[in-house]
C-alpha positions as a printed Julia matrix, in Angstrom:
340×3 Matrix{Float64}:
  21.65   96.05  106.75
  23.45   98.72  104.75
  23.49  101.03  107.75
  25.17   98.42  109.9
  27.68   97.16  107.38
  28.94  100.59  106.25
  30.61  101.52  109.57
  31.89   97.97  109.9
  33.78   98.05  106.59
  35.45  101.4   107.25
  37.52  100.21  110.23
  38.54   97.09  108.35
  39.78   99.2   105.44
  41.73  101.45  107.8
  43.19   98.48  109.58
  44.18   96.85  106.33
  45.8   100.1   105.24
  47.8   100.48  108.43
  48.69   96.82  109.02
  51.25   96.41  106.2
  53.14   99.54  107.25
  54.23   98.12  110.6
  56.1    95.04  109.38
  57.96   97.07  106.76
  60.21   98.74  109.3
  61.06   95.5   111.07
  62.64   93.91  107.98
  64.64   97.09  107.29
  65.93   97.14  110.86
  66.65   93.44  110.67
  68.5    93.81  107.37
  70.78   96.42  108.95
  72.02   93.8   111.42
  71.87   90.81  109.05
  75.61   91.1   108.45
  76.19   90.09  112.08
  74.01   86.97  112.05
  76.41   84.39  110.66
  78.76   82.29  112.75
  81.91   84.22  111.87
  80.49   87.55  112.95
  78.98   86.11  116.12
  82.27   84.49  117.11
  84.18   87.7   116.45
  81.66   89.8   118.38
  81.8    87.38  121.32
  85.6    87.62  121.55
  85.4    91.38  121.14
  82.78   91.56  123.89
  85.11   89.74  126.29
  87.82   92.33  125.68
  85.34   95.16  126.22
  84.2    93.66  129.53
  87.83   93.25  130.63
  88.58   96.88  129.74
  85.53   98.25  131.57
  85.95   96.09  134.68
  89.74   96.25  134.83
  89.92   97.46  138.49
  87.71   94.54  139.55
  89.47   91.88  137.45
  93.13   92.8   138.01
  94.44   91.43  141.32
  97.19   94.09  141.6
  97.99   97.58  140.48
  99.75   97.25  137.1
 102.81   99.19  138.35
 102.93   97.71  141.86
 106.36   96.21  142.49
 107.2    93.1   144.48
 110.98   92.86  144.78
 110.65   89.44  146.41
 109.15   88.0   143.2
 111.33   89.08  140.3
 110.83   87.29  136.97
 108.68   84.65  138.62
 106.84   82.14  136.39
 103.05   81.82  136.57
 101.79   80.8   140.0
  98.74   81.09  142.23
  99.87   84.52  143.42
 100.72   85.8   139.93
  98.67   84.06  137.25
 100.93   85.17  134.37
 104.15   85.63  136.29
 106.02   88.84  137.02
 108.39   91.25  135.28
 111.97   92.16  136.15
 110.59   94.64  138.71
 108.14   92.2   140.25
 105.09   93.71  138.49
 102.16   91.4   137.82
 101.91   90.65  134.09
  98.24   89.69  134.22
  97.29   93.03  135.8
  99.29   94.88  133.14
  97.49   93.03  130.35
  94.09   93.73  131.9
  94.76   97.45  132.29
  96.51   97.59  128.91
  93.31   96.42  127.22
  91.78   99.82  127.93
  94.36  101.79  125.98
  94.23   99.42  123.02
  90.43   99.51  122.71
  90.13  103.25  123.34
  92.68  104.16  120.69
  91.43  101.52  118.24
  87.75  102.38  118.37
  88.25  106.14  118.65
  90.51  106.12  115.6
  88.0   103.88  113.81
  85.09  106.23  114.51
  86.98  109.37  113.47
  88.43  107.81  110.32
  85.07  106.34  109.31
  83.3   109.69  109.72
  85.86  111.42  107.52
  85.77  108.59  104.98
  81.97  108.69  104.76
  81.8   112.48  104.35
  84.6   112.74  101.79
  83.9   109.5    99.93
  80.14  109.8    99.58
  80.19  113.49   98.65
  83.0   112.91   96.14
  81.05  110.05   94.59
  77.77  111.92   94.34
  78.82  115.36   93.11
  80.53  115.89   89.78
  83.0   118.25   88.22
  85.83  120.0    90.04
  84.39  119.26   93.47
  84.55  115.53   92.92
  88.03  115.72   91.41
  89.3   117.89   94.27
  88.04  115.47   96.93
  89.45  112.56   94.96
  92.85  114.26   94.75
  92.75  114.94   98.5
  92.02  111.26   99.12
  94.92  110.19   96.92
  97.29  112.51   98.79
  96.38  111.03  102.18
  96.47  107.56  100.68
 100.2   107.81   99.97
 101.21  109.62  103.17
 103.43  107.28  105.25
 101.47  106.84  108.43
 104.07  105.42  110.81
 106.77  108.1   110.26
 104.15  110.84  110.63
 102.91  109.38  113.91
 106.49  109.11  115.2
 107.17  112.76  114.37
 103.96  113.98  116.01
 104.32  111.81  119.11
 107.96  112.83  119.58
 106.87  116.45  120.07
 105.13  115.54  123.35
 106.69  114.19  126.5
 103.51  112.26  127.31
 101.23  112.2   124.22
  97.58  111.62  125.2
  95.6   108.75  123.77
  93.28  111.2   122.01
  96.21  112.61  120.04
  97.45  109.16  119.07
  93.95  108.14  117.95
  93.59  111.37  115.98
  96.84  110.88  114.09
  95.96  107.25  113.36
  92.56  108.41  112.06
  94.13  111.07  109.83
  96.37  108.5   108.2
  93.69  105.8   107.98
  90.58  107.3   106.4
  91.69  107.55  102.76
  91.24  103.91  101.76
  87.67  103.76  103.07
  86.84  107.03  101.33
  88.14  105.67   98.02
  85.96  102.55   98.28
  82.89  104.58   99.28
  83.42  107.0    96.38
  83.47  104.14   93.88
  80.32  102.58   95.35
  78.51  105.93   95.52
  79.27  106.6    91.86
  77.48  103.36   91.0
  74.47  104.39   93.12
  73.98  107.96   91.98
  72.48  106.88   88.63
  69.99  104.45   90.16
  66.29  105.12   89.7
  65.51  105.88   93.34
  68.27  108.5    93.49
  67.17  110.1    90.24
  63.58  110.16   91.52
  64.69  111.92   94.69
  66.59  114.5    92.63
  63.57  115.01   90.4
  61.4   115.64   93.45
  63.75  118.43   94.52
  65.23  116.68   97.55
  68.17  118.41   99.18
  71.68  117.03   98.82
  72.07  116.06  102.47
  68.77  114.19  102.47
  69.59  112.24   99.3
  72.9   111.17  100.8
  71.59  110.43  104.31
  68.27  108.79  103.42
  68.72  107.31   99.96
  72.41  106.37   99.79
  73.8   105.69  103.26
  71.42  102.77  103.99
  72.76  101.06  100.88
  76.34  101.66  102.04
  75.93  100.36  105.6
  77.81   97.11  105.04
  80.74   98.82  103.31
  80.92  101.46  106.05
  80.93   98.76  108.72
  83.67   96.87  106.9
  85.73  100.06  106.6
  85.29  100.74  110.31
  86.45   97.25  111.3
  89.47   97.48  109.01
  90.42  100.89  110.42
  90.14   99.63  114.0
  92.43   96.71  113.15
  95.01   99.0   111.58
  94.83  101.4   114.55
  95.39   98.59  117.07
  98.4    97.33  115.14
  99.71  100.87  114.77
  99.4   101.59  118.5
 101.14   98.39  119.55
 103.88   98.99  116.98
 104.5   102.52  118.28
 104.61  101.25  121.85
 106.94   98.4   120.96
 109.5   100.67  119.3
 109.37  103.05  122.29
 107.6   106.05  120.78
 104.77  105.95  123.33
 105.86  106.5   126.97
 105.42  103.8   129.6
 102.64  105.81  131.26
 100.35  104.86  128.35
 100.12  101.23  129.36
  99.06   98.84  126.61
 100.06   95.48  125.17
 102.77   97.04  123.03
 104.35   98.63  126.12
 104.53   95.19  127.76
 106.35   93.81  124.73
 108.7    96.82  124.74
 109.83   96.25  128.32
 110.09   92.52  127.73
 112.4    93.12  124.77
 114.44   95.77  126.6
 115.1    93.51  129.58
 116.04   90.33  127.77
 112.83   88.38  128.25
 113.21   86.6   124.91
 113.11   83.61  124.89
 113.47   82.4   128.5
 110.75   84.41  130.26
 107.92   83.41  127.93
 105.16   84.46  130.33
 106.23   88.08  129.91
 105.66   88.44  126.16
 103.53   85.5   124.93
 100.26   86.55  126.67
 100.48   90.09  125.26
 101.22   88.74  121.78
  98.3    86.31  122.05
  95.96   89.14  123.05
  97.0    91.16  119.99
  96.49   88.12  117.76
  93.15   87.26  119.37
  91.81   90.79  119.0
  92.98   90.88  115.39
  91.28   87.53  114.77
  88.02   88.79  116.31
  88.02   91.88  114.1
  88.89   89.75  111.07
  85.99   87.37  111.77
  83.6    90.32  111.98
  85.04   91.65  108.73
  84.65   88.23  107.05
  81.0    88.15  108.11
  80.43   91.63  106.71
  82.16   90.65  103.47
  79.89   87.64  103.16
  76.9    89.93  103.56
  78.19   92.48  101.02
  79.14   89.92   98.36
  75.91   88.53   96.82
  77.56   85.26   95.79
  78.96   84.61   99.25
  75.67   85.63  100.86
  73.54   83.35   98.71
  75.98   80.47   99.12
  75.95   80.91  102.88
  72.16   81.07  103.01
  71.85   77.89  100.93
  74.36   76.09  103.14
  72.56   77.09  106.34
  69.2    76.1   104.87
  70.61   72.73  103.85
  72.01   72.14  107.35
  68.62   72.91  108.89
  67.1    70.24  106.66
  69.75   67.73  107.7
  71.57   67.65  104.37
  75.33   67.28  104.04
  76.75   70.41  102.42
  80.46   69.76  102.8
  80.66   66.83  100.41
  80.63   66.84   96.66
  77.25   65.06   96.47
  74.05   66.73   97.57
  71.18   64.53   98.68
  67.74   65.3    97.26
  64.84   64.14   99.39
  61.57   63.05   97.81
  58.07   63.21   99.2
  57.17   60.12  101.19
  54.9    57.72   99.37
  56.34   58.15   95.91
  58.46   55.03   96.26
  61.45   56.63   94.5
  64.65   57.92   96.07
  66.53   60.41   93.93
  70.11   61.45   94.32
  71.77   64.22   92.36
  75.52   64.22   91.85
C-alpha cells in the first residue's frame, strides 16, 4: 500500500502547489481594468469608440470629399443630399465633420501619450530619488507648469506655413505634462517608504526595476487619469488654435469648421454650420470626462466602496437612492426589520 500511495501523493502535492499560482495573475489583470467597469467609464468608452470608428472609416462614412464644392447648393439647410447642410462654398458639412474627427483624435491622443510618458518619467523619478536630483526635477516641473501654453503654441505654429499635426501634438505635450508629473511625484513619495519598496531596495533591486515593477502598478489609475485629462486639454487646445486661425485650413478639424463659420457670418442664422461641430467637441469632452470620473471613483477608496455597495444593493433589489435602506430577514423568522 505504501508503494502505491507514495507516487499518488506526489502529483497531488505538485498540483496543489501550482494551482494557486494561476488564479493570482487573473485578479491582477482584472484589477488593472477595474477602473473601466462602472457605468460612467463604459458610457464614456462607448462614445469614444464611436468617434474612433468614424475617424478610421471616414472615407466610407463621408458621402462627399470634405472640400468638394457645389455652387448650386450654397448655404443649404440639412436635406437628403446634404445631411448637415452646406457651407458658403457648397461644401458638405457632414463630410467635413467626419474627416475633421481624424485630426482631433490624432492630435489629442498623440499629445496625451507623449505628455504622459514625460510625466511618468519625471514625476516618478523625482518622487523616488532624493537630494538635488529630486529638487532639480521638481524645479523643472514647476517651470513648465507656469509656462503659458497657448501663446507658446501660437509662436511655434506661426513659424510654419503648414504646421504638421505631429508638431502641434508635440507642442501641446510639452506644455501639458507638468501637472501630471507633479501629481505622480507626490504619490510616489508616499509609496517609496512602503514595506514592499524597502524590501526591494534591501534585496539589491535596480532602480528601474523598483520603479517599473513595484511602483508603476500602484500608479496605474493616476497615470490613466492624467492621460485622459491631457487628451481633453489637447483637444480643446487644438480646436481653440483652429478657431482663432493659427492652424491653416489644410489641417481640417472641428475648430477649422467653426473658424470658417465665424468668418463668413454663419452666426446665428446658419445653425447647421457651427452647431454640429460644437456638439462634437462637447460630446467628446463629455466622453473623456465620464472616463475620468470612473477612474476617479476607482482611485478614491471612499467613492469606490460606496459605488460597490450601491451596485451590490441594486443586484439584491434594494433601493439605494432613498434615505431609508431596507434590511431583508431570513424567511421563516416571522419578523421584518427596517433600518432608517
